[in-house]
Amino acid sequence: MSDPATAPALLEVRDLVKHFPVRGGILNRVVSRVHAVNGVTFDVRKGEILGVVGESGCGKSTLGKTVIRLLEPTDGQIRYEGKPLHELGHRDMMPFRRKMQIIFQDPYSSLNPRLTVRKMLREGIRFHGSVPEAEIDDYIVELIRQVGLRKDAADRFPHEFSGGQRQRIGIARALALKPEFIVADEPVSALDVSIQAQILNLLLDLKENLDLTILFISHDLKVIEHFCDRVLVMYLGHIVEELSCDALHEEAVHPYTKALLGANPINDPDDRRELEVLEGDVPSPFDPPPGCPFAGRCPLVEDRCRQEMPPLVDRKTAGHRVACWAVEE
Amino acid sequence: MVARFFRSRGARKFMANRLAVAAFLVIAGYLLVAGLVWFTGIITLEETLGRIGASYQPGLWGAQRSGKRIEDATFWFEVAQNAADRGDFETARGGVAFYERRLTGELDADEIKARVARGIALAKEVLVVEGFDESASVLPKVDEIDAIVVELFPHPEGWDAFMYGARHVLGTDRQGRSISFRAIYSIKVAVQVGVVTALFAVLFGSFVGAAAAFFGGWIDHAVIWLYSTFSSIPYLVLLSVLVYMFNDTSVDKTLIPLYVAFGLTFWVGPCRVIRGETLKIKELEYIQAATAIGFSRTYILIKHVIPNTAHLMFINASLLFIGAIKGEVILSFLGLGVKSGPSWGIMISQSKAEVVSGFFWQIGTATVLMFVLVLAFNILSDALQDAFDPKHV
Ligand SMILES: Nc1ncnc2c1ncn2[C@@H]1O[C@H](COP(=O)(O)OP(=O)(O)OP(=O)(O)O)[C@@H](O)[C@H]1O
Ligand code: SF4
Ligand SMILES: [Mg+2]
């Protein structure tokens, strides 16, 4: 396997923007827009696990779903192995649908309650013809074994499983089409801590065995640090820092990343307390102010921060980018 | 599939509710009767329209005044006279077989005529000379009249006897028609209206509602506009218009105007509910998972969205079924609904005059049958809601 640090980019995202129209009033007009993702640029390299971290509502899920075209981008480019995904129609997307899959945050709403595991898996396999018809049943048994479920799970309905088991089913569904790239949208944050580790280990094993590339989304920097090769720190639809996970504590320079590091650990997924070192409110994503999105809570804030948006610039260390005026070159 | 259904959480919860199971059995009974009437013709429309005896006979063979007994006998004499006048005993027997009691084969036409004449003379004596006075002198004569009737029309046996009893068990209305048969035939009419309306309204409404919510955009706007418009038309008004439209056409005497009126107005309920549910479902992650696999929108709608609204379809169907039956009864009561043949509404409407004179058999039968059905359905739809609505689980 190639070294992720130097591997070629599998997915290139350029200036990606996703706005949600907010309708209201008696005429149901668009009254404002939620700026969920606000012009982000990054690469996902072949064979790496790229983390995305940020507080609830900062646009992590939106980003993950937009790069695989579950949501239509408002603006920007997405290239997969050089192919511009953002230009493809439903039919032309098909080969990429097979190659890119997603694991969802909520193991309860991500499985159709009316389908048995077998039907759920077979549906997609058949659709893409990724396995010859005669081998589908064996393949499903193998998949179920691979994600660590018992054989008899195949003919059960989702409500017969626990949260962790459901998440394994969700992983099996994502793997069924033999994808290359997987978006894991907070796959463990709805689970008990003891089960989180099992699922993360499963993901790691699968990644090694199946040669996957993973975009791993989490609000927990601790999990990201252990699990990922690199991390994108998001704040209010922007990437504020991008760096390698190896030297996270030493190299992190953005005030928000530092705050996140200080505020670790947030082990309890329900614990959405404000980060302790941070004061002030997250600005509303409906009507973002000009300048740095973090200005309202930043301990290092200067006048310039409120007027001008800091660009995401490369630092001396390769692969380290940061968007902050207070960080000297 | 069926076995799975019975293993499912909802089904088990439903089965644990005894009242609901009882209601379900009651409804199954009604459906069975409706099916029997529909498929085997065990009770025909003609039978509900023909006389079977004196008017206003109380049910359960209640005590009869001699006047009633004579009236009843006179009815049978008329039947015999008509048969004898035609002189053709085979046809006569066929003709009166309708009344289940068969003309005795041993008597010839003259004999029958003589007995009818004697019976009528006796009846006149009692009625005209003696009046309705239930004195000692009247009763023997009435018994004698009864005896003549039994001679002319021996009691039927076997199945015929059962049907004869069933026909008379709840008495007769003003025109001497069987109340029990009319009420039972009305079950078929009601179930027919209920099933057709509920099926159409739920299938059409659900599909339209689900598609509107799922595809959104102008389709959704069009559907909302359509159902707002239709829900603002009361079906009574719509039906009055339809009744006048179809007046004096071949459609007039059928249930079609009812179907059209109910069909046009009733789909709105399920459409709204299913649209709301679909708005919720389409945001769920398993729909996104299906999108990520690459399925088409239509496939996702049909395979992943609509099946997950099935519990609401069931509940809506049971509500609409009852709505349609109540609507049919009300409209028939007003003379806008069923035009030919019986209906609970027509029976209740006809019993207006009877109730004043203390005759409750007709209105009682119609309302009890309707009440039990509606009650059973209300219990059922509550239980369905409890058992299958995820919010109640
Ligand atoms: N379908 C939508 N319509 C309108 N607004 C949306 C939609 N989806 C997300 N948003 C908004 O976009 C912003 C980003 O949402 P997103 O789900 O991407 O956040 P997140 O970082 O994944 O948060 P969490 O940790 O809670 O999952 C939020 O303000 C959210 O309210
Ligand atoms: S740009 Fe200014 S406000 Fe934004 S993080 Fe840097 S110092 Fe803080
Ligand atoms: Mg999210």
mmCIF file with all atom_site columns, C-alpha atoms in Angstrom, chain A residues 207-289:
data_model
loop_
_atom_site.group_PDB
_atom_site.id
_atom_site.type_symbol
_atom_site.label_atom_id
_atom_site.label_alt_id
_atom_site.label_comp_id
_atom_site.label_asym_id
_atom_site.label_entity_id
_atom_site.label_seq_id
_atom_site.pdbx_PDB_ins_code
_atom_site.Cartn_x
_atom_site.Cartn_y
_atom_site.Cartn_z
_atom_site.occupancy
_atom_site.B_iso_or_equiv
_atom_site.pdbx_formal_charge
_atom_site.auth_seq_id
_atom_site.auth_comp_id
_atom_site.auth_asym_id
_atom_site.auth_atom_id
_atom_site.pdbx_PDB_model_num
ATOM 1  C CA . LYS A 1 207 ? -10.057 -0.599 5.425  1.00 0.00 ? 207 LYS A CA 1
ATOM 2  C CA . GLU A 1 208 ? -6.831  -2.624 5.454  1.00 0.00 ? 208 GLU A CA 1
ATOM 3  C CA . ASN A 1 209 ? -8.375  -5.720 3.882  1.00 0.00 ? 209 ASN A CA 1
ATOM 4  C CA . LEU A 1 210 ? -10.434 -3.986 1.225  1.00 0.00 ? 210 LEU A CA 1
ATOM 5  C CA . ASP A 1 211 ? -8.084  -1.135 0.395  1.00 0.00 ? 211 ASP A CA 1
ATOM 6  C CA . LEU A 1 212 ? -10.613 1.558  1.200  1.00 0.00 ? 212 LEU A CA 1
ATOM 7  C CA . THR A 1 213 ? -10.296 5.309  1.347  1.00 0.00 ? 213 THR A CA 1
ATOM 8  C CA . ILE A 1 214 ? -12.385 6.856  4.115  1.00 0.00 ? 214 ILE A CA 1
ATOM 9  C CA . LEU A 1 215 ? -13.691 10.335 4.842  1.00 0.00 ? 215 LEU A CA 1
ATOM 10 C CA . PHE A 1 216 ? -14.312 10.059 8.556  1.00 0.00 ? 216 PHE A CA 1
ATOM 11 C CA . ILE A 1 217 ? -16.594 12.624 10.141 1.00 0.00 ? 217 ILE A CA 1
ATOM 12 C CA . SER A 1 218 ? -16.733 13.142 13.888 1.00 0.00 ? 218 SER A CA 1
ATOM 13 C CA . HIS A 1 219 ? -17.250 15.861 16.444 1.00 0.00 ? 219 HIS A CA 1
ATOM 14 C CA . ASP A 1 220 ? -14.722 14.142 18.693 1.00 0.00 ? 220 ASP A CA 1
ATOM 15 C CA . LEU A 1 221 ? -11.127 15.108 18.017 1.00 0.00 ? 221 LEU A CA 1
ATOM 16 C CA . LYS A 1 222 ? -9.915  12.299 20.274 1.00 0.00 ? 222 LYS A CA 1
ATOM 17 C CA . VAL A 1 223 ? -11.486 9.684  18.007 1.00 0.00 ? 223 VAL A CA 1
ATOM 18 C CA . ILE A 1 224 ? -10.146 11.423 14.922 1.00 0.00 ? 224 ILE A CA 1
ATOM 19 C CA . GLU A 1 225 ? -6.654  11.590 16.353 1.00 0.00 ? 225 GLU A CA 1
ATOM 20 C CA . HIS A 1 226 ? -6.551  7.837  16.904 1.00 0.00 ? 226 HIS A CA 1
ATOM 21 C CA . PHE A 1 227 ? -8.275  6.835  13.758 1.00 0.00 ? 227 PHE A CA 1
ATOM 22 C CA . CYS A 1 228 ? -7.274  9.203  10.971 1.00 0.00 ? 228 CYS A CA 1
ATOM 23 C CA . ASP A 1 229 ? -4.194  10.093 8.979  1.00 0.00 ? 229 ASP A CA 1
ATOM 24 C CA . ARG A 1 230 ? -5.108  13.742 8.470  1.00 0.00 ? 230 ARG A CA 1
ATOM 25 C CA . VAL A 1 231 ? -7.843  16.003 9.738  1.00 0.00 ? 231 VAL A CA 1
ATOM 26 C CA . LEU A 1 232 ? -9.862  18.928 8.429  1.00 0.00 ? 232 LEU A CA 1
ATOM 27 C CA . VAL A 1 233 ? -11.113 21.206 11.178 1.00 0.00 ? 233 VAL A CA 1
ATOM 28 C CA . MET A 1 234 ? -14.392 22.810 10.179 1.00 0.00 ? 234 MET A CA 1
ATOM 29 C CA . TYR A 1 235 ? -16.039 25.831 11.634 1.00 0.00 ? 235 TYR A CA 1
ATOM 30 C CA . LEU A 1 236 ? -19.350 27.116 10.318 1.00 0.00 ? 236 LEU A CA 1
ATOM 31 C CA . GLY A 1 237 ? -18.972 25.751 6.805  1.00 0.00 ? 237 GLY A CA 1
ATOM 32 C CA . HIS A 1 238 ? -15.289 26.681 6.465  1.00 0.00 ? 238 HIS A CA 1
ATOM 33 C CA . ILE A 1 239 ? -12.144 24.648 6.788  1.00 0.00 ? 239 ILE A CA 1
ATOM 34 C CA . VAL A 1 240 ? -10.078 26.552 9.317  1.00 0.00 ? 240 VAL A CA 1
ATOM 35 C CA . GLU A 1 241 ? -7.157  24.148 9.574  1.00 0.00 ? 241 GLU A CA 1
ATOM 36 C CA . GLU A 1 242 ? -5.897  21.064 7.840  1.00 0.00 ? 242 GLU A CA 1
ATOM 37 C CA . LEU A 1 243 ? -3.080  19.003 9.341  1.00 0.00 ? 243 LEU A CA 1
ATOM 38 C CA . SER A 1 244 ? -1.644  15.571 9.922  1.00 0.00 ? 244 SER A CA 1
ATOM 39 C CA . CYS A 1 245 ? -2.901  13.642 12.931 1.00 0.00 ? 245 CYS A CA 1
ATOM 40 C CA . ASP A 1 246 ? 0.559   12.446 13.911 1.00 0.00 ? 246 ASP A CA 1
ATOM 41 C CA . ALA A 1 247 ? 1.553   15.710 15.462 1.00 0.00 ? 247 ALA A CA 1
ATOM 42 C CA . LEU A 1 248 ? -1.816  17.195 16.209 1.00 0.00 ? 248 LEU A CA 1
ATOM 43 C CA . HIS A 1 249 ? -0.993  18.612 19.637 1.00 0.00 ? 249 HIS A CA 1
ATOM 44 C CA . GLU A 1 250 ? 2.346   20.034 18.638 1.00 0.00 ? 250 GLU A CA 1
ATOM 45 C CA . GLU A 1 251 ? 1.435   21.529 15.301 1.00 0.00 ? 251 GLU A CA 1
ATOM 46 C CA . ALA A 1 252 ? -2.097  22.786 15.705 1.00 0.00 ? 252 ALA A CA 1
ATOM 47 C CA . VAL A 1 253 ? -2.024  26.564 15.522 1.00 0.00 ? 253 VAL A CA 1
ATOM 48 C CA . HIS A 1 254 ? -5.574  27.718 14.829 1.00 0.00 ? 254 HIS A CA 1
ATOM 49 C CA . PRO A 1 255 ? -7.256  29.021 18.007 1.00 0.00 ? 255 PRO A CA 1
ATOM 50 C CA . TYR A 1 256 ? -10.320 26.886 17.310 1.00 0.00 ? 256 TYR A CA 1
ATOM 51 C CA . THR A 1 257 ? -8.297  23.685 16.886 1.00 0.00 ? 257 THR A CA 1
ATOM 52 C CA . LYS A 1 258 ? -6.459  24.453 20.073 1.00 0.00 ? 258 LYS A CA 1
ATOM 53 C CA . ALA A 1 259 ? -9.745  24.989 21.855 1.00 0.00 ? 259 ALA A CA 1
ATOM 54 C CA . LEU A 1 260 ? -10.965 21.646 20.582 1.00 0.00 ? 260 LEU A CA 1
ATOM 55 C CA . LEU A 1 261 ? -7.786  19.955 21.779 1.00 0.00 ? 261 LEU A CA 1
ATOM 56 C CA . GLY A 1 262 ? -8.175  21.563 25.174 1.00 0.00 ? 262 GLY A CA 1
ATOM 57 C CA . ALA A 1 263 ? -11.786 20.628 25.460 1.00 0.00 ? 263 ALA A CA 1
ATOM 58 C CA . ASN A 1 264 ? -11.232 16.963 24.787 1.00 0.00 ? 264 ASN A CA 1
ATOM 59 C CA . PRO A 1 265 ? -12.537 14.508 25.637 1.00 0.00 ? 265 PRO A CA 1
ATOM 60 C CA . ILE A 1 266 ? -16.221 14.738 24.747 1.00 0.00 ? 266 ILE A CA 1
ATOM 61 C CA . ASN A 1 267 ? -16.928 11.074 25.100 1.00 0.00 ? 267 ASN A CA 1
ATOM 62 C CA . ASP A 1 268 ? -20.601 11.299 25.680 1.00 0.00 ? 268 ASP A CA 1
ATOM 63 C CA . PRO A 1 269 ? -22.273 11.818 22.301 1.00 0.00 ? 269 PRO A CA 1
ATOM 64 C CA . ASP A 1 270 ? -25.203 13.564 23.944 1.00 0.00 ? 270 ASP A CA 1
ATOM 65 C CA . ASP A 1 271 ? -22.923 16.029 25.593 1.00 0.00 ? 271 ASP A CA 1
ATOM 66 C CA . ARG A 1 272 ? -23.180 19.049 23.362 1.00 0.00 ? 272 ARG A CA 1
ATOM 67 C CA . ARG A 1 273 ? -21.978 21.523 25.950 1.00 0.00 ? 273 ARG A CA 1
ATOM 68 C CA . GLU A 1 274 ? -20.344 24.639 24.713 1.00 0.00 ? 274 GLU A CA 1
ATOM 69 C CA . LEU A 1 275 ? -16.619 24.148 24.601 1.00 0.00 ? 275 LEU A CA 1
ATOM 70 C CA . GLU A 1 276 ? -15.422 25.398 27.954 1.00 0.00 ? 276 GLU A CA 1
ATOM 71 C CA . VAL A 1 277 ? -12.591 27.627 26.847 1.00 0.00 ? 277 VAL A CA 1
ATOM 72 C CA . LEU A 1 278 ? -14.789 29.313 24.303 1.00 0.00 ? 278 LEU A CA 1
ATOM 73 C CA . GLU A 1 279 ? -16.972 32.250 25.060 1.00 0.00 ? 279 GLU A CA 1
ATOM 74 C CA . GLY A 1 280 ? -19.655 33.805 22.949 1.00 0.00 ? 280 GLY A CA 1
ATOM 75 C CA . ASP A 1 281 ? -22.085 32.217 20.537 1.00 0.00 ? 281 ASP A CA 1
ATOM 76 C CA . VAL A 1 282 ? -21.632 30.455 17.257 1.00 0.00 ? 282 VAL A CA 1
ATOM 77 C CA . PRO A 1 283 ? -22.779 33.004 14.685 1.00 0.00 ? 283 PRO A CA 1
ATOM 78 C CA . SER A 1 284 ? -25.940 32.032 12.879 1.00 0.00 ? 284 SER A CA 1
ATOM 79 C CA . PRO A 1 285 ? -25.297 30.100 9.688  1.00 0.00 ? 285 PRO A CA 1
ATOM 80 C CA . PHE A 1 286 ? -28.288 31.946 8.176  1.00 0.00 ? 286 PHE A CA 1
ATOM 81 C CA . ASP A 1 287 ? -26.525 35.221 7.850  1.00 0.00 ? 287 ASP A CA 1
ATOM 82 C CA . PRO A 1 288 ? -22.808 34.827 8.380  1.00 0.00 ? 288 PRO A CA 1
ATOM 83 C CA . PRO A 1 289 ? -20.983 38.062 9.233  1.00 0.00 ? 289 PRO A CA 1
#
